[in-house]
Amino acid sequence: MRRQIKDREGIHVVGRFTPVGRSVLFTGAVVVVALTAAAAPSAVLADDPPVCPSSDDAAYAMTAGALTGPSRTDVILRFTAAPGCDAVTAVKHVQIKIFAETGKVAGVVNFNDVAVEAGAADVALGRIERGRRIEADAAVQTGTPTRAYILRDATTSLFRPDLAVTAHVPVQTLTTRPVTVTADVAELRGDTGATAEVSLAGPLGPLADPVAVTVPAGGHVQVTFSNIALTSPTPTELEVTVTAAAPEEYDAANDANNAQSATVEVTRNELARSRLLVETLGGYGFQFNHHLYAPITNPPPATLPDLEAKVKALEPQFVRIFYSENWEANADGTHATDWPANLDSFKRVVALANEAGPTIVIAYQSTTFAKANPTLWMSRFADVLQDLIVNRGLTNVHWVSLGNEPNTVNNAGNATVTFAQYEALYRALDAQLRARGLRSQIGLIGGDLVQNTEDTPNSHRAWFDYMVAHMNDVLDAWSEHIYWNYDDPRRMEERLKDVSYLVHEELPESARKPTFLMEYGVRGYTSCGAQPNLKNAYYLPDCTDLRRMPLAAFQKLAFVIESAQLGFDAVSNWDLYWSTYDRTKANQSFWMIGPPEEGWALYPSYYAFQLLLQTTSRGWQVLGVDPWTPADEAEPIARQTADPPTWIWDQPEQELTAYNGPGGQLTIVGLDTNGRALVAPDGASSDYSIGGLPPDTTFTLALWNATGDGTNSVAQTITTGAAGVARFSVPLQAAFVLTTVPVS
């Protein structure tokens, strides 16, 4: 039988005092409790439940901790029971001793019948300064029969934890691009760590599940919320909060640093400077009719200065002009009297174009006679080019093509020129230009092709195959022609994507050259009601001339934007002004400037391109605007035979492209193709939000067709702010430019 040593009150106490370390779990030393006398233990079977130890075997232990806040100090007593002992559920008596900085007792506080929950008791005191020694004695009565235990421990008062959260969110993102939000949670006071939950919420509620964290005293942890979708194109406030801190924070009721908000500028579009579409823009422009001054056209001479002024005011960047071996050189013998006037008209038109400032392409229109004697006719043509450039100083002439749409087939199914004849013409012209020292001035463009039926000898791919295999050394650029009907805009999309895929993906690297869309246009119907037949002229059902309608201009602008998105270097619209080519005065109706009897009227397309041309420039970079999805990608649509087809049509949506000048100029051009069939305003608008712009920069927002009249207007100025975002609304039937270039 073990001998008990009793104090004067008959209770034996064994213990020691150790200050609590700086931990949320209060891992101070244990005080061992003296027990009342008990009978000697009997033999215990191995599978019997444990028996609470005898009184001197440490049946219970207590640790103390003290946390100080701004108005009070809480002494937390935690109790543990040895196996077989009842849990502590109440404390009969607690005595707390508080020591002064000198080490002397500054005060004693007693408590009776203190509740214990989950093994812990919280005793609230008035505020005690940090770093003061505190001793706690607890009298516990428990067990059957009841026994008395005195538990003791000492600690030092520490600050409660003080958590602060810092949120890191992107300044701007797209509605289609989820974001990652990170939060740094720090404990600021350095005494006590804590557990807590970190949450992320948006305007409508939580955006992710809360994340549990444990923050060490004086330390910090990082929380990451990934793949957060923000699908509304508006400034969106996100809030990161820290809650459920344990132990409770220093000043939980007034803890402003437990939450932080930040605004993400969510936009539909974003300037993608890393996505360079065209290194050096060849430009946008038109076909100039070479017979403007010829007898076949015969405009009133007094009216021509007005037309010439309107042509120059448009500031075209890229112009194509025909040269005909018949009309300008009397190759077929039918122009013996008028060919000199025709040739003079051709040269005057080149001079007009040169004064307007664009890059000029001379297209040798028909090769009927030249293909039979390439050396003779290319020598004569080279003489004409030499006269233009050297004698007349028309140095904007930089490109030549031979044979307009050479893969066009006749009734017998044959092209107008064979591959070998086509190659011979180019090699002959190349030699003649070199002999005159003009080859570095003039580049040779191969193609000017139409599509034709795929996988036939005269399809555009068959012609490219030949040019790449046999003429790659002599050609400097490629070109194709694209037309579509106003009520079938998918034909435009099909051709653009197909040609882009051909020249940018299918051709070998060594054959990838600048590619020009040398003719494009939107077509109407040739006949309509009682109107005289006029090729591709009419809008159904009211028989309006399509050229007079904003609808045609809208689709032409859409073509330009999408051609830029797909990496084409230059495009030329057919055509700019009323004139007669080689048949009759009423054989077509595509003009942007009407006939002299209308006072050289300006149609909606003129104004649309005026806005584009005066806010961009030849030589600028073309940049992408995101998002860019599989539905936007170039692909060989026309060549696929799968049923159903595997290509992806682009849905009607906002279409934008960007132009970057060498002096920091920036222009964004855009429209919403949901408006491509509108003939008048319907009251709808399209809300634009563009990120990735230079911050704190003022742009001018100018609109074409804002009121449905086909003209231009300056809507407002927009300053981007620190996030580099512009937000504005545009009528659905309209197009816009957002530009740093001065606009009046």
JSON list of N, CA, C and O in Angstrom, two decimals, residues 98 115 153 281 307 369 373 454 534 584 691 740:
[
{"chain": "A", "resi": 98, "resn": "ILE", "atom": "N", "xyz": [-3.06, 37.60, -10.50]},
{"chain": "A", "resi": 98, "resn": "ILE", "atom": "CA", "xyz": [-2.44, 38.43, -11.53]},
{"chain": "A", "resi": 98, "resn": "ILE", "atom": "C", "xyz": [-1.23, 39.09, -10.92]},
{"chain": "A", "resi": 98, "resn": "ILE", "atom": "O", "xyz": [-1.30, 39.67, -9.82]},
{"chain": "A", "resi": 115, "resn": "ALA", "atom": "N", "xyz": [-18.59, 26.84, -15.49]},
{"chain": "A", "resi": 115, "resn": "ALA", "atom": "CA", "xyz": [-18.97, 25.80, -16.46]},
{"chain": "A", "resi": 115, "resn": "ALA", "atom": "C", "xyz": [-17.79, 25.44, -17.35]},
{"chain": "A", "resi": 115, "resn": "ALA", "atom": "O", "xyz": [-16.92, 26.26, -17.66]},
{"chain": "A", "resi": 153, "resn": "ASP", "atom": "N", "xyz": [-1.86, 25.84, -12.93]},
{"chain": "A", "resi": 153, "resn": "ASP", "atom": "CA", "xyz": [-0.96, 26.16, -14.05]},
{"chain": "A", "resi": 153, "resn": "ASP", "atom": "C", "xyz": [-0.75, 27.67, -14.06]},
{"chain": "A", "resi": 153, "resn": "ASP", "atom": "O", "xyz": [-1.49, 28.42, -13.41]},
{"chain": "A", "resi": 281, "resn": "LEU", "atom": "N", "xyz": [0.34, 47.06, -92.60]},
{"chain": "A", "resi": 281, "resn": "LEU", "atom": "CA", "xyz": [-0.92, 47.11, -93.36]},
{"chain": "A", "resi": 281, "resn": "LEU", "atom": "C", "xyz": [-0.68, 47.67, -94.75]},
{"chain": "A", "resi": 281, "resn": "LEU", "atom": "O", "xyz": [-0.14, 48.77, -94.91]},
{"chain": "A", "resi": 307, "resn": "LEU", "atom": "N", "xyz": [-15.71, 65.76, -108.47]},
{"chain": "A", "resi": 307, "resn": "LEU", "atom": "CA", "xyz": [-15.43, 64.34, -108.25]},
{"chain": "A", "resi": 307, "resn": "LEU", "atom": "C", "xyz": [-14.00, 64.15, -107.75]},
{"chain": "A", "resi": 307, "resn": "LEU", "atom": "O", "xyz": [-13.77, 63.41, -106.78]},
{"chain": "A", "resi": 369, "resn": "PHE", "atom": "N", "xyz": [-4.35, 38.87, -126.30]},
{"chain": "A", "resi": 369, "resn": "PHE", "atom": "CA", "xyz": [-3.27, 39.01, -127.27]},
{"chain": "A", "resi": 369, "resn": "PHE", "atom": "C", "xyz": [-1.91, 38.83, -126.62]},
{"chain": "A", "resi": 369, "resn": "PHE", "atom": "O", "xyz": [-0.99, 38.27, -127.21]},
{"chain": "A", "resi": 373, "resn": "ASN", "atom": "N", "xyz": [1.98, 36.42, -127.42]},
{"chain": "A", "resi": 373, "resn": "ASN", "atom": "CA", "xyz": [3.30, 37.00, -127.68]},
{"chain": "A", "resi": 373, "resn": "ASN", "atom": "C", "xyz": [3.74, 37.75, -126.43]},
{"chain": "A", "resi": 373, "resn": "ASN", "atom": "O", "xyz": [3.73, 38.98, -126.39]},
{"chain": "A", "resi": 454, "resn": "GLU", "atom": "N", "xyz": [-14.22, 23.57, -106.44]},
{"chain": "A", "resi": 454, "resn": "GLU", "atom": "CA", "xyz": [-13.03, 22.98, -105.83]},
{"chain": "A", "resi": 454, "resn": "GLU", "atom": "C", "xyz": [-12.68, 21.64, -106.49]},
{"chain": "A", "resi": 454, "resn": "GLU", "atom": "O", "xyz": [-13.55, 20.92, -106.98]},
{"chain": "A", "resi": 534, "resn": "LEU", "atom": "N", "xyz": [-30.32, 45.57, -114.11]},
{"chain": "A", "resi": 534, "resn": "LEU", "atom": "CA", "xyz": [-29.04, 46.20, -113.80]},
{"chain": "A", "resi": 534, "resn": "LEU", "atom": "C", "xyz": [-28.28, 45.23, -112.91]},
{"chain": "A", "resi": 534, "resn": "LEU", "atom": "O", "xyz": [-28.75, 44.88, -111.82]},
{"chain": "A", "resi": 584, "resn": "THR", "atom": "N", "xyz": [-21.37, 49.22, -121.47]},
{"chain": "A", "resi": 584, "resn": "THR", "atom": "CA", "xyz": [-22.38, 50.27, -121.52]},
{"chain": "A", "resi": 584, "resn": "THR", "atom": "C", "xyz": [-22.37, 51.02, -120.20]},
{"chain": "A", "resi": 584, "resn": "THR", "atom": "O", "xyz": [-21.81, 50.57, -119.20]},
{"chain": "A", "resi": 691, "resn": "GLY", "atom": "N", "xyz": [-11.25, 46.21, -73.00]},
{"chain": "A", "resi": 691, "resn": "GLY", "atom": "CA", "xyz": [-10.13, 46.32, -72.08]},
{"chain": "A", "resi": 691, "resn": "GLY", "atom": "C", "xyz": [-8.80, 46.26, -72.81]},
{"chain": "A", "resi": 691, "resn": "GLY", "atom": "O", "xyz": [-8.74, 46.13, -74.03]},
{"chain": "A", "resi": 740, "resn": "THR", "atom": "N", "xyz": [-7.42, 57.45, -81.05]},
{"chain": "A", "resi": 740, "resn": "THR", "atom": "CA", "xyz": [-6.63, 58.56, -80.54]},
{"chain": "A", "resi": 740, "resn": "THR", "atom": "C", "xyz": [-6.28, 59.54, -81.65]},
{"chain": "A", "resi": 740, "resn": "THR", "atom": "O", "xyz": [-5.68, 60.59, -81.38]}
]
